[in-house]
Amino acid sequence: MTHPRILVLGTGGTIAGAGAHATGAAYRPGGLGLEVLIAHLDALGLAAELVPEDIARIGSQDIGWAEWQVLHAACTRALADPAITGVIITHGTDTAEETGFLLDLTLPTTKPIVLVGAMRPADAVGADGMRNFVNAVKVVGDPAAAGRGVMLVMGDAVLAARDARKAATAQIDAFRSFPRGPLARVTPSSLDWFGPPHRAGEAARYAFPAELPRVGILTAGAGMDEKPVAALLGIGCVGLVLAGMGQGNAPARVIKTLARAAANGVPVVRSTRVDEGLVDRNVEVDDDGLGLVAARALGPAKARVLLMVLIANGVTDAAAVQAAFDG
Ligand code: ASP
């Protein structure tokens, strides 16, 4: 049997991070190139052929438009190459959910594409990156992995990019999945899917944007006034995401100002600053009357990604934006 041939795209992050001391806290993310990781993996004798391509060596807090374009192009080439089984992207955990979701929205589901990171630098005692990577190889090498969209492999779990979020700053088990739980559990020796591929044969949902429109996130706080809304519009935001209280709430004067922006053609999505839960329509805010959109299961970071993609694809009407958030 031939081994899967996997394209490995390196961007940096803690999985490629090194510190001054194996038991210290301080480290620099993204310093190590893929060759270091691959050399360690070679020693493990994995049943896979890895094709490394370094894209960046940075912490994912610095990842953005430039890297996203390169990643999307590399994944597109890999999807078209019959010799490639799937793609692993090594990535910092801070923004893995944003990169993963952007690729999920803009790539077909024909081959597995998996993001993998680590919470502990490569040279720290108890480093988790190697295990997460070996798990990712197991996932991509499984014929049942295609047709599930872009996935994130961390902490022995496989999460759908749309559902995944970083929910803890430092612990190894840092990611949560909402509204669905994990798609699978994985270890270096086992992989158990909890259902069949639910997106088999799906084409890309949206065209990859030619440029990303500016969408701002406004975090609500008790006693705030409406001035930050004007500030965001003033710097050229063409879409706004509210990281609201509870089910996407904000003081009445903020909601009123957001509704005015929506009436002026700026799509406004109400998400929540709460860690988990749905933001539904017309609960405490009259979305129908005010022309606002409810983010449903998407937190502010991923709501911003979806709204950027929608605006770039010419989708700005509140009903059409709502349909995309419901999807
Ligand atoms: N700041 C790091 C990054 O996102 C954290 C990590 O990788 O876990 O690149």
XYZ file of C-alpha atoms and ligand atoms in Angstrom:
336
model
C 0.000 0.000 0.000
C 1.352 3.446 -0.886
C 1.620 6.016 1.863
C -0.435 9.219 1.769
C 1.482 12.177 0.363
C 0.679 15.198 2.509
C 1.523 18.822 1.762
C 2.659 20.490 5.003
C 2.385 24.275 4.993
C 4.324 25.906 7.848
C 3.296 29.299 9.180
C 4.874 29.317 12.653
C 3.090 29.578 15.984
C 3.939 27.871 19.244
C 4.263 24.504 17.505
C 7.362 26.074 15.910
C 8.263 28.080 19.003
C 11.338 27.869 21.175
C 12.107 29.278 24.597
C 15.243 30.128 26.514
C 14.528 27.387 29.035
C 12.499 24.138 28.835
C 10.779 24.925 32.138
C 10.388 28.681 31.659
C 7.335 30.573 30.422
C 8.867 32.975 27.908
C 9.305 31.880 24.303
C 9.193 33.172 20.769
C 6.534 31.633 18.476
C 7.376 30.613 14.928
C 11.167 30.618 15.085
C 11.707 27.022 13.919
C 11.321 25.989 10.295
C 9.407 22.928 9.169
C 12.662 21.014 8.633
C 13.083 20.737 12.427
C 9.604 19.271 12.865
C 9.997 16.940 9.912
C 13.377 15.696 11.189
C 11.748 14.697 14.477
C 8.903 13.018 12.617
C 11.265 11.071 10.366
C 12.634 9.434 13.492
C 9.096 8.220 14.320
C 8.763 6.315 11.035
C 5.312 7.683 10.167
C 3.427 5.932 7.381
C 3.186 9.113 5.332
C 5.246 11.115 2.893
C 5.420 14.738 4.004
C 6.060 17.522 1.494
C 7.091 20.613 3.493
C 6.597 24.203 2.333
C 7.498 27.039 4.688
C 5.123 29.961 4.229
C 5.987 32.069 7.276
C 7.649 31.801 10.661
C 5.463 34.043 12.742
C 3.100 34.035 15.668
C -0.447 33.794 14.368
C -1.269 37.124 15.987
C 0.600 38.528 12.955
C -1.126 36.382 10.346
C -3.391 38.187 7.923
C -4.228 38.914 4.355
C -0.763 38.243 2.846
C -0.419 34.775 4.423
C -4.068 33.903 3.775
C -3.606 34.515 0.049
C -0.525 32.255 -0.062
C -2.253 29.527 1.981
C -5.359 29.599 -0.180
C -3.310 29.374 -3.375
C -1.200 26.493 -2.009
C -4.298 24.560 -0.876
C -5.954 25.140 -4.252
C -2.896 23.703 -6.012
C -2.863 20.704 -3.649
C -6.550 20.003 -4.249
C -5.871 19.903 -7.987
C -2.791 17.654 -7.681
C -3.780 13.967 -7.861
C -0.538 12.992 -6.096
C -1.464 14.913 -2.904
C -3.794 13.248 -0.382
C -4.426 16.317 1.754
C -2.912 19.320 3.513
C -1.667 20.017 7.037
C -1.142 23.655 8.010
C 0.993 24.239 11.090
C -0.390 27.390 12.686
C -0.407 29.391 15.890
C -3.438 28.781 18.020
C -4.364 32.440 18.593
C -5.956 32.872 15.164
C -6.238 29.264 13.955
C -10.023 29.559 14.054
C -9.954 32.570 11.721
C -7.584 31.080 9.146
C -9.398 27.752 9.315
C -12.822 29.306 8.869
C -11.687 31.556 5.992
C -10.299 28.523 4.134
C -13.396 26.513 5.018
C -15.609 29.148 3.402
C -13.516 29.432 0.252
C -12.289 25.915 -0.607
C -14.084 22.770 -1.794
C -14.298 19.826 0.575
C -12.766 17.247 -1.767
C -9.584 16.577 0.272
C -8.861 16.939 3.973
C -7.282 20.225 5.037
C -6.228 20.265 8.673
C -4.794 23.023 10.856
C -2.600 21.933 13.715
C -0.889 23.875 16.484
C 0.474 23.548 19.976
C 0.004 25.231 23.307
C 3.560 24.552 24.450
C 6.693 25.467 22.502
C 8.571 22.680 20.739
C 11.426 22.665 23.281
C 9.272 22.931 26.437
C 8.920 20.044 28.830
C 5.668 18.223 27.943
C 5.426 19.842 24.508
C 2.185 18.906 22.732
C 3.026 19.886 19.152
C 4.498 16.604 18.004
C 1.520 14.602 19.227
C -0.929 17.013 17.627
C 1.024 16.775 14.378
C 1.123 12.972 14.400
C -2.638 13.027 15.068
C -3.100 15.372 12.097
C -1.179 12.948 9.867
C -3.498 10.157 11.023
C -6.552 12.270 10.161
C -5.361 13.372 6.704
C -4.302 9.812 5.843
C -7.803 8.479 6.549
C -10.032 8.167 3.442
C -13.024 9.119 5.628
C -11.530 12.564 6.365
C -12.595 14.190 3.079
C -16.002 15.841 2.827
C -15.927 17.447 6.274
C -14.556 20.909 5.416
C -11.440 22.396 6.991
C -10.630 20.885 10.394
C -8.517 21.687 13.413
C -6.653 18.937 15.265
C -5.710 19.788 18.854
C -5.802 17.966 22.175
C -6.680 14.567 20.629
C -9.840 16.034 19.078
C -10.840 16.855 15.495
C -12.978 19.997 15.310
C -14.765 21.552 12.338
C -13.215 24.950 11.577
C -16.648 26.582 11.644
C -17.287 25.307 15.173
C -13.825 25.588 16.749
C -12.704 28.346 19.065
C -9.815 28.913 21.417
C -11.345 28.967 24.885
C -8.298 28.877 27.160
C -5.090 30.893 27.052
C -2.581 28.283 28.132
C -3.870 24.793 28.840
C -3.226 21.984 26.334
C -6.937 21.264 26.013
C -7.588 24.832 24.837
C -10.151 24.427 22.059
C -13.900 24.001 22.244
C -16.446 23.244 19.564
C -19.909 24.826 19.293
C -22.708 24.192 18.413
C -21.500 20.728 17.392
C -19.031 18.777 19.453
C -15.840 17.283 17.965
C -16.080 15.438 14.642
C -13.716 12.742 15.916
C -11.326 11.672 18.629
C -7.802 10.931 17.500
C -4.604 9.570 18.987
C -1.463 8.401 17.194
C -2.939 4.885 17.150
C -6.707 5.444 16.776
C -9.238 7.607 14.946
C -12.965 7.458 15.687
C -15.326 9.608 13.607
C -18.673 10.385 15.226
C -20.570 10.455 11.919
C -20.174 10.190 8.156
C -18.712 13.053 6.074
C -21.471 15.670 6.233
C -20.203 17.907 3.412
C -19.073 15.376 0.810
C -18.464 16.785 -2.654
C -19.217 20.381 -1.672
C -17.843 23.158 -3.870
C -16.316 26.301 -2.338
C -19.124 28.274 -0.741
C -17.642 31.673 -1.646
C -15.019 33.035 -3.996
C -11.766 33.874 -2.244
C -11.817 37.675 -1.965
C -9.650 39.809 -4.251
C -9.188 42.057 -1.222
C -10.556 42.048 2.301
C -12.976 44.805 3.247
C -12.503 46.468 6.629
C -14.910 45.020 9.205
C -14.632 46.256 12.782
C -15.488 44.492 16.034
C -17.137 46.634 18.692
C -16.973 45.142 22.183
C -19.875 46.182 24.401
C -19.255 47.244 27.986
C -21.572 48.438 30.732
C -22.155 52.170 30.601
C -20.570 52.666 27.176
C -21.859 55.265 24.774
C -22.274 55.236 21.002
C -19.074 57.102 20.121
C -17.006 53.957 19.282
C -19.512 53.166 16.499
C -18.776 56.499 14.846
C -15.050 55.915 15.351
C -15.201 52.571 13.528
C -17.218 54.036 10.676
C -14.778 56.941 10.628
C -11.824 54.666 9.871
C -13.659 53.153 6.922
C -15.395 50.062 8.279
C -17.898 48.798 5.733
C -19.269 46.172 8.108
C -19.560 45.942 11.891
C -19.664 43.052 14.352
C -20.978 43.707 17.847
C -19.334 41.579 20.545
C -22.370 42.221 22.672
C -23.386 41.343 26.186
C -25.384 38.137 26.627
C -27.390 37.415 23.495
C -25.748 40.241 21.555
C -27.045 43.136 23.625
C -25.660 46.649 24.066
C -26.934 49.896 25.643
C -29.971 51.287 23.790
C -28.089 54.238 22.323
C -25.433 51.910 20.887
C -28.063 49.671 19.297
C -29.799 52.767 17.903
C -26.548 53.989 16.324
C -25.809 50.543 14.918
C -29.306 50.471 13.399
C -28.594 53.822 11.755
C -25.399 52.379 10.239
C -27.379 49.387 8.968
C -29.960 51.721 7.415
C -27.068 53.466 5.653
C -25.939 50.184 4.040
C -23.319 48.966 6.552
C -24.199 45.370 7.515
C -24.239 44.967 11.297
C -23.974 41.537 12.926
C -24.770 41.043 16.608
C -22.468 38.445 18.172
C -21.586 38.003 21.844
C -18.670 38.592 24.172
C -19.874 35.539 26.136
C -17.686 32.481 25.584
C -20.377 30.195 24.189
C -23.990 30.180 23.054
C -26.346 31.178 20.276
C -27.281 34.761 19.474
C -30.737 34.453 17.959
C -32.897 37.004 16.163
C -35.418 39.253 17.871
C -34.818 38.116 21.444
C -34.154 41.413 23.252
C -33.264 43.387 20.123
C -35.786 43.953 17.332
C -33.578 42.745 14.460
C -36.489 42.741 12.007
C -37.334 46.363 12.762
C -33.731 47.609 12.998
C -32.206 45.735 10.035
C -29.644 43.889 12.142
C -28.239 40.370 11.750
C -27.871 37.770 14.527
C -24.577 35.848 14.502
C -26.178 32.598 15.707
C -23.311 30.255 16.719
C -20.401 32.391 15.516
C -18.321 34.362 18.001
C -16.988 37.807 17.068
C -13.717 36.685 15.441
C -15.381 34.241 13.082
C -18.377 36.542 12.513
C -15.883 39.134 11.273
C -14.310 36.601 8.864
C -17.685 35.597 7.434
C -18.836 39.202 7.097
C -15.599 40.151 5.284
C -16.079 37.261 2.839
C -19.742 38.131 2.301
C -19.086 41.815 1.640
C -16.228 40.922 -0.715
C -18.680 38.680 -2.577
C -21.244 41.492 -2.827
C -23.576 40.100 -0.133
C -24.645 43.019 2.069
C -28.421 42.799 2.271
C -29.430 41.971 5.864
C -31.612 38.990 4.883
C -28.875 37.455 2.704
C -26.226 38.050 5.396
C -28.548 36.430 7.954
C -28.986 33.390 5.702
C -25.201 32.951 5.589
C -24.941 33.154 9.386
C -27.783 30.652 9.734
C -26.018 28.212 7.363
N 0.743 33.356 20.014
C 0.875 32.005 19.540
C 0.359 31.967 18.130
O -0.797 32.018 17.917
C 0.169 31.070 20.427
C 0.133 29.621 19.963
O 0.543 29.257 18.888
O -0.370 28.789 20.736
O 1.138 31.876 17.226
